[in-house]
Amino acid sequence: MSFVDSLVVSVIGLAVVFITLVALSVLIRVLTGIISRFTGRRESTDGAQAGAEKKRPRARKASRKASRKAVKEPQPQGTGDEKPMSAADTAAGEPKLSGDTAAVEKEIVSVPVSGTVSDVSVSVGSVVKPGDVLLILQAMNTESDIICETNGTITEILTSKGESVEAGEPLIVVEREVV
């Protein structure tokens, strides 16, 4: 076999590989189009578009911090115009109102991902501050601390050690006074 013959065989081999790659690329585009029609999602086959989509910031990133929902429970507040009550009035069972009464806000702590509660680090009545570990969640073979984001008092614990929990499920209620 001469040099020219081996060169021709190499070029033909490269052409076969190139044609095979083009055929696979077309097949992938067709299958992507079919899948996107059934799922209702638009799939990007353009590498530049896919790269741009990856660089876009996500709306909400799963983190170790607990998500929380604030629920305000207004408490009776005085106007400051009430007459001072005597000890006899108070003893008669009438409540004493003052202008300093504040509203109480309940924050419901939930987790960003589903998992299993490995440990509950607080108890009902515990006073917590930002950064305190409320519980430890095991998700995807990784333990994550669920951190408190506010000052307050634990009023309810809705989970226990070893319990499976879903993302967004209420786990702990923290009550804080709003001045």
Coordinates of C-alpha atoms in Angstrom, one line a residue:
M1 CA 0.0 0.0 0.0
S2 CA 1.4 3.3 -1.0
F3 CA 1.3 6.6 0.8
V4 CA -1.4 7.9 -1.5
D5 CA -3.6 4.9 -0.9
S6 CA -3.3 5.2 2.8
L7 CA -4.1 8.9 2.6
V8 CA -7.3 8.1 0.5
V9 CA -8.4 5.5 3.1
S10 CA -7.8 8.0 5.9
V11 CA -9.8 10.7 4.2
I12 CA -12.7 8.3 3.5
G13 CA -12.6 7.2 7.1
L14 CA -12.8 10.8 8.3
A15 CA -15.7 11.5 5.9
V16 CA -17.6 8.5 7.3
V17 CA -17.1 9.8 10.9
F18 CA -18.2 13.3 9.9
I19 CA -21.4 12.0 8.2
T20 CA -22.2 9.9 11.2
L21 CA -21.8 12.9 13.6
V22 CA -24.0 15.1 11.4
A23 CA -26.7 12.3 11.3
L24 CA -26.5 12.1 15.1
S25 CA -26.8 15.8 15.5
V26 CA -29.9 15.9 13.3
L27 CA -31.4 13.0 15.2
I28 CA -30.8 14.8 18.6
R29 CA -32.5 18.0 17.2
V30 CA -35.5 16.0 16.0
L31 CA -35.9 14.1 19.3
T32 CA -35.6 17.3 21.3
G33 CA -38.4 18.9 19.2
I34 CA -40.6 15.9 19.8
I35 CA -39.9 15.9 23.5
S36 CA -40.6 19.6 23.8
R37 CA -43.9 19.2 22.1
F38 CA -45.0 16.6 24.6
T39 CA -43.7 18.3 27.7
G40 CA -44.6 21.9 26.7
R41 CA -41.1 23.1 27.4
R42 CA -38.8 24.8 24.9
E43 CA -35.5 23.0 24.8
S44 CA -32.5 24.9 23.6
T45 CA -30.2 23.1 21.2
D46 CA -28.0 26.1 20.5
G47 CA -24.9 26.1 22.7
A48 CA -24.8 29.9 23.0
Q49 CA -28.4 30.0 24.2
A50 CA -27.8 27.2 26.7
G51 CA -24.8 29.0 28.1
A52 CA -26.7 32.2 28.4
E53 CA -29.5 30.4 30.3
K54 CA -27.0 28.9 32.7
K55 CA -25.6 32.4 33.5
R56 CA -29.1 33.8 34.3
P57 CA -29.5 34.1 38.1
R58 CA -32.1 31.7 39.6
A59 CA -35.1 33.2 41.3
R60 CA -34.7 31.3 44.5
K61 CA -31.6 29.3 45.4
A62 CA -32.1 26.4 47.9
S63 CA -30.0 27.2 50.9
R64 CA -29.4 26.1 54.4
K65 CA -31.5 29.0 55.7
A66 CA -35.1 28.2 56.6
S67 CA -37.8 29.9 54.7
R68 CA -40.3 31.7 56.8
K69 CA -43.8 33.1 56.5
A70 CA -44.8 35.9 58.8
V71 CA -48.3 35.8 60.2
K72 CA -49.3 38.8 62.3
E73 CA -51.7 38.4 65.2
P74 CA -52.8 41.8 66.4
Q75 CA -53.0 42.1 70.2
P76 CA -55.4 44.5 71.9
Q77 CA -53.8 47.9 72.0
G78 CA -54.8 50.9 74.1
T79 CA -55.2 54.4 72.7
G80 CA -53.4 55.9 75.7
D81 CA -56.6 57.7 76.7
E82 CA -57.8 55.1 79.2
K83 CA -58.4 56.1 82.7
P84 CA -56.0 54.6 85.2
M85 CA -57.6 51.5 86.9
S86 CA -57.6 50.9 90.6
A87 CA -56.7 47.7 92.2
A88 CA -60.4 47.0 92.8
D89 CA -61.1 47.3 89.0
T90 CA -58.3 44.9 88.2
A91 CA -59.4 42.5 90.9
A92 CA -62.9 42.5 89.5
G93 CA -61.6 40.7 86.4
E94 CA -61.4 43.7 84.0
P95 CA -58.3 43.7 81.9
K96 CA -55.9 46.5 82.2
L97 CA -54.9 48.1 78.9
S98 CA -51.8 50.2 78.5
G99 CA -50.5 52.1 75.5
D100 CA -47.4 49.9 75.4
T101 CA -49.1 46.7 74.2
A102 CA -47.3 45.4 71.1
A103 CA -48.4 43.1 68.3
V104 CA -47.1 39.5 68.1
E105 CA -45.9 38.1 64.9
K106 CA -45.6 34.4 64.3
E107 CA -43.1 33.2 61.8
I108 CA -43.5 29.7 60.4
V109 CA -40.2 28.0 59.6
S110 CA -40.1 25.5 56.8
V111 CA -37.3 23.9 54.7
P112 CA -36.3 24.5 51.1
V113 CA -36.0 20.8 50.2
S114 CA -37.5 17.5 51.2
G115 CA -35.6 15.3 53.6
T116 CA -35.5 13.7 57.1
V117 CA -35.2 15.6 60.4
S118 CA -31.9 14.3 62.0
D119 CA -32.2 16.4 65.1
V120 CA -34.4 19.1 66.6
S121 CA -32.1 21.5 68.5
V122 CA -34.7 23.6 70.2
S123 CA -37.8 23.0 72.4
V124 CA -41.0 24.9 73.0
G125 CA -40.3 28.0 75.1
S126 CA -36.7 28.3 73.9
V127 CA -35.6 31.9 73.2
V128 CA -33.8 32.1 69.8
K129 CA -31.8 34.7 67.9
P130 CA -30.6 34.9 64.3
G131 CA -28.0 32.3 63.6
D132 CA -29.3 29.7 66.1
V133 CA -29.6 26.2 64.7
L134 CA -33.3 25.1 64.9
L135 CA -33.0 21.7 63.5
I136 CA -30.7 19.5 61.3
L137 CA -32.2 18.2 58.0
Q138 CA -30.7 15.3 56.1
A139 CA -31.4 15.6 52.4
M140 CA -29.6 13.8 49.5
N141 CA -27.1 12.2 52.1
T142 CA -26.1 15.7 53.3
E143 CA -26.9 17.2 56.7
S144 CA -27.9 20.9 56.7
D145 CA -28.4 23.2 59.6
I146 CA -31.8 25.0 59.5
I147 CA -30.9 28.4 60.9
C148 CA -33.2 30.9 62.7
E149 CA -33.5 34.3 61.0
T150 CA -35.2 36.3 63.8
N151 CA -35.3 36.9 67.5
G152 CA -38.2 35.2 69.2
T153 CA -39.6 32.4 71.3
I154 CA -40.4 28.9 70.0
T155 CA -44.1 28.4 70.5
E156 CA -44.7 25.2 68.4
I157 CA -42.6 22.3 67.1
L158 CA -44.5 20.5 64.4
T159 CA -42.0 17.8 63.6
S160 CA -39.8 15.3 65.5
K161 CA -36.5 13.5 65.0
G162 CA -36.6 10.9 62.2
E163 CA -39.7 12.4 60.6
S164 CA -39.7 12.8 56.8
V165 CA -40.7 16.4 55.7
E166 CA -41.6 18.0 52.4
A167 CA -40.2 21.3 51.0
G168 CA -42.3 24.1 52.4
E169 CA -44.0 22.1 55.1
P170 CA -44.3 24.1 58.4
L171 CA -41.9 22.7 61.0
I172 CA -41.4 25.3 63.7
V173 CA -43.4 28.4 64.8
V174 CA -41.3 31.3 66.2
E175 CA -43.2 34.1 67.9
R176 CA -41.7 37.5 68.1
E177 CA -42.9 40.8 69.5
V178 CA -43.3 43.6 67.1
V179 CA -42.9 47.0 68.7

